[in-house]
Short mmCIF file of C-alpha atoms in Angstrom, two decimals:
data_model
loop_
_atom_site.label_atom_id
_atom_site.label_comp_id
_atom_site.label_asym_id
_atom_site.label_seq_id
_atom_site.Cartn_x
_atom_site.Cartn_y
_atom_site.Cartn_z
CA MET A 1 -10.35 -41.51 -24.73
CA ASN A 2 -10.12 -40.96 -28.52
CA ARG A 3 -7.63 -38.71 -30.28
CA THR A 4 -10.21 -36.23 -31.15
CA ILE A 5 -10.70 -35.83 -27.21
CA ARG A 6 -7.09 -35.80 -25.70
CA ASN A 7 -5.96 -33.44 -29.00
CA THR A 8 -9.08 -31.27 -27.24
CA ILE A 9 -7.72 -31.51 -23.88
CA ILE A 10 -4.19 -31.00 -24.63
CA ILE A 11 -5.18 -27.70 -26.71
CA LEU A 12 -7.19 -26.48 -23.70
CA THR A 13 -4.47 -27.11 -21.26
CA ILE A 14 -1.89 -25.43 -23.41
CA PHE A 15 -4.58 -22.49 -24.49
CA SER A 16 -5.29 -21.92 -20.57
CA LEU A 17 -1.73 -21.83 -19.99
CA LEU A 18 -0.47 -19.51 -22.25
CA ILE A 19 -3.28 -17.04 -21.79
CA SER A 20 -2.37 -17.62 -17.72
CA GLY A 21 1.02 -17.07 -18.32
CA ILE A 22 0.84 -13.71 -20.27
CA VAL A 23 -1.80 -12.46 -17.06
CA LEU A 24 0.19 -13.12 -14.71
CA ASP A 25 3.33 -11.92 -16.25
CA ASP A 26 1.02 -8.26 -16.73
CA GLU A 27 -0.01 -8.62 -13.03
CA ILE A 28 3.54 -9.51 -11.65
CA ARG A 29 5.15 -6.11 -13.75
CA SER A 30 2.31 -3.91 -12.93
CA PHE A 31 3.12 -5.42 -8.98
CA TYR A 32 6.60 -3.31 -9.38
CA GLN A 33 6.02 -1.01 -11.91
CA ILE A 34 2.74 0.50 -13.49
CA GLU A 35 2.56 3.21 -16.55
CA GLU A 36 -0.31 5.17 -16.97
CA GLY A 37 -1.62 7.67 -20.34
CA PRO A 38 -4.54 9.34 -20.88
CA ILE A 39 -6.21 6.19 -21.80
CA ASP A 40 -3.79 3.24 -20.32
CA GLY A 41 -6.81 2.52 -17.59
CA VAL A 42 -9.21 1.70 -19.91
CA LEU A 43 -7.14 -0.22 -21.66
CA LEU A 44 -5.72 -1.75 -19.14
CA SER A 45 -9.70 -2.98 -17.92
CA ILE A 46 -10.84 -3.91 -21.50
CA TYR A 47 -7.55 -6.01 -21.94
CA PHE A 48 -8.04 -7.74 -18.37
CA LEU A 49 -11.33 -8.82 -19.07
CA PHE A 50 -11.12 -10.00 -22.55
CA MET A 51 -8.28 -12.60 -21.00
CA HIS A 52 -10.32 -13.65 -18.29
CA ALA A 53 -13.22 -14.02 -20.38
CA LEU A 54 -11.32 -16.17 -22.29
CA LEU A 55 -10.37 -18.07 -19.41
CA ILE A 56 -13.91 -18.38 -18.12
CA GLY A 57 -15.19 -20.13 -21.69
CA VAL A 58 -12.00 -22.42 -21.35
CA VAL A 59 -13.89 -23.16 -17.47
CA ILE A 60 -17.53 -23.51 -18.84
CA TYR A 61 -15.94 -25.85 -21.92
CA SER A 62 -14.70 -28.10 -19.62
CA MET A 63 -16.65 -28.47 -17.19
CA ILE A 64 -19.99 -29.36 -19.86
CA GLN A 65 -17.15 -31.95 -21.22
CA LEU A 66 -16.16 -33.08 -18.18
CA LEU A 67 -19.96 -33.36 -16.76
CA ALA A 68 -21.11 -35.21 -20.27
CA ARG A 69 -18.07 -37.32 -21.15
CA LYS A 70 -16.73 -38.08 -17.50
CA ILE A 71 -13.39 -37.55 -18.71
CA ARG A 72 -11.45 -36.62 -16.23
CA GLY A 73 -8.57 -35.46 -18.43
CA TYR A 74 -10.99 -31.82 -18.65
CA LEU A 75 -10.15 -30.99 -14.90
CA PHE A 76 -6.34 -30.29 -16.39
CA PRO A 77 -7.43 -27.02 -17.99
CA ILE A 78 -10.09 -26.03 -15.00
CA ALA A 79 -7.18 -26.23 -12.45
CA VAL A 80 -4.65 -24.36 -14.19
CA CYS A 81 -7.73 -21.38 -14.79
CA LEU A 82 -8.21 -22.02 -9.75
CA ILE A 83 -4.68 -22.08 -9.93
CA HIS A 84 -4.43 -18.80 -12.52
CA THR A 85 -7.13 -16.99 -10.09
CA VAL A 86 -5.64 -17.99 -6.40
CA ILE A 87 -2.32 -16.58 -7.81
CA VAL A 88 -4.38 -13.39 -8.91
CA ILE A 89 -6.66 -12.81 -5.71
CA THR A 90 -3.15 -13.30 -3.81
CA LEU A 91 -0.92 -10.74 -5.94
CA ARG A 92 -4.30 -7.90 -5.68
CA ILE A 93 -4.62 -8.84 -1.95
CA LYS A 94 -1.04 -7.87 -0.91
CA LEU A 95 -0.54 -5.13 -3.68
CA ASN A 96 -3.61 -3.98 -1.36
CA ILE A 97 -2.15 -4.50 1.67
CA ARG A 98 0.92 -2.53 0.90
CA GLU A 99 -1.10 0.34 -0.52
CA SER A 100 -2.84 0.44 2.47
CA SER A 101 0.03 1.41 4.59
CA PRO A 102 0.15 4.73 5.86
CA VAL A 103 2.53 7.04 4.28
CA VAL A 104 5.08 8.56 6.48
CA PHE A 105 7.08 10.32 4.56
CA GLN A 106 6.59 11.88 0.80
CA ALA A 107 8.84 14.49 -1.02
CA HIS A 108 7.94 16.04 -4.21
CA TYR A 109 10.04 17.13 -6.95
CA ASP A 110 8.03 19.73 -9.64
CA GLY A 111 9.16 20.84 -12.82
CA ASP A 112 7.59 22.77 -15.42
CA ILE A 113 5.77 19.72 -17.53
CA ASN A 114 6.79 16.93 -15.63
CA GLY A 115 7.43 15.78 -11.62
CA ILE A 116 8.41 13.24 -9.45
CA THR A 117 7.18 12.10 -6.04
CA LEU A 118 8.58 9.68 -3.57
CA TYR A 119 5.96 8.37 -0.82
CA LEU A 120 7.59 6.27 1.77
CA ARG A 121 5.08 3.77 3.75
CA GLN A 122 4.67 2.17 7.75
CA ASN A 123 5.07 -0.98 6.10
CA LYS A 124 8.60 -0.54 4.35
CA THR A 125 7.52 -0.27 1.13
CA TYR A 126 8.44 3.05 -1.67
CA LYS A 127 6.18 4.37 -4.45
CA LEU A 128 7.68 6.61 -7.27
CA SER A 129 5.66 9.04 -9.02
CA ASP A 130 7.35 9.67 -12.07
CA TYR A 131 4.99 11.50 -14.59
CA ALA A 132 4.67 14.32 -17.42
CA VAL A 133 2.23 15.81 -19.85
CA PHE A 134 1.51 12.42 -20.79
CA GLY A 135 1.32 9.95 -19.07
CA GLU A 136 2.96 8.61 -15.63
CA THR A 137 4.76 5.74 -14.51
CA ASN A 138 4.80 4.12 -10.93
CA ASN A 139 7.30 2.08 -9.72
CA TYR A 140 7.13 -0.12 -6.78
CA GLY A 141 9.91 -1.10 -3.51
CA GLU A 142 11.07 -1.56 -0.52
CA TYR A 143 13.27 0.76 1.35
CA ARG A 144 15.36 0.84 4.45
CA MET A 145 17.33 4.03 6.99
CA SER A 146 20.56 4.36 7.45
CA GLY A 147 20.50 8.24 9.47
CA ASP A 148 19.60 10.77 6.63
CA THR A 149 19.69 8.09 4.09
CA ILE A 150 17.25 6.48 1.87
CA LEU A 151 17.98 3.18 0.28
CA LEU A 152 15.95 2.24 -2.34
CA SER A 153 15.69 -1.64 -2.70
CA GLU A 154 15.92 -0.88 -6.66
CA LYS A 155 19.07 -0.17 -8.57
CA HIS A 156 17.54 2.07 -11.53
CA PRO A 157 14.21 3.37 -8.86
CA LEU A 158 13.05 5.06 -12.15
CA GLY A 159 14.25 2.68 -14.98
CA GLU A 160 17.30 2.37 -16.96
CA ASP A 161 16.53 4.70 -19.00
CA ARG A 162 15.70 7.62 -16.23
CA VAL A 163 19.78 7.82 -15.09
CA ILE A 164 18.92 11.03 -12.60
CA MET A 165 18.12 9.25 -9.72
CA GLY A 166 19.96 6.51 -7.67
CA ASN A 167 18.65 4.35 -5.23
CA LYS A 168 20.84 6.09 -2.42
CA LEU A 169 19.08 9.69 -1.47
CA LEU A 170 20.00 12.48 1.61
CA VAL A 171 17.82 13.78 3.17
CA ASP A 172 19.36 17.90 3.27
CA ASN A 173 16.90 19.55 6.25
CA THR A 174 13.74 20.48 4.00
CA PHE A 175 14.91 18.77 0.38
CA VAL A 176 15.49 14.82 0.05
CA LEU A 177 18.95 14.89 -2.87
CA ILE A 178 18.51 12.15 -4.78
CA LYS A 179 21.64 11.82 -7.50
CA GLN A 180 25.83 11.15 -6.38
CA ASP A 181 28.18 12.62 -8.06
CA SER A 182 31.56 10.37 -9.51
CA LYS A 183 32.51 10.18 -6.00
CA GLY A 184 29.91 9.85 -4.14
CA ASN A 185 28.85 12.97 -2.52
CA PHE A 186 25.84 14.56 -2.85
CA LYS A 187 25.37 18.47 -3.92
CA THR A 188 22.91 20.99 -2.55
CA ASP A 189 22.71 22.52 -5.94
CA GLN A 190 21.55 19.99 -7.73
CA PRO A 191 18.69 20.89 -10.91
CA PHE A 192 16.25 17.41 -9.00
CA LYS A 193 16.05 17.20 -5.98
CA LEU A 194 12.86 16.55 -3.46
CA ARG A 195 10.95 18.77 -1.13
CA ILE A 196 9.91 17.31 1.79
CA VAL A 197 6.09 17.56 1.74
CA THR A 198 5.19 15.35 4.36
CA GLN A 199 7.42 13.84 7.49
CA LYS A 200 5.59 11.77 10.39
CA ARG A 201 9.25 10.31 11.53
CA LYS A 202 12.62 11.57 12.48
CA PHE A 203 16.08 11.37 10.59
#
């Protein structure tokens, strides 16, 4: 193997690792939080297709060189792309399984220009939709119940910059109280509370 071919294989492998790392980082992040604006879905699809087109190009070129030159080093970038594909498919399957679980509890706050909706699923996962006029952020995690208290897995369910909600919620008749005071108590007159819309389980 001459130096040029070796350098080409190294560049292809590093390039495929870089692209794969960027895409997988976004995929893993979106497993827990998805931000959506008016055109975010279109831009995300274009980005996803472009990045994977680059990886497909690496695979095609490496396959051609592998068959033509019989140099096994071209298997390295191909292996990176195959592993990447398996991981992405696994994440998408897990996402579909999570989202296909029935919603057993739903509560909603509707402001003038914003709102929050909490979904609890049968598989012990939750979804928090935090939306305003120009977009929506969906946050995901797991939950567990303790009497009439809902405990969310994330310390800041709406993100660190959204402190109106804690990870300990209280079901109070037809509402869900979402923020404790400095003494750890819930107040029924708090400005932000979620009205229960769907309740297929008892508290």
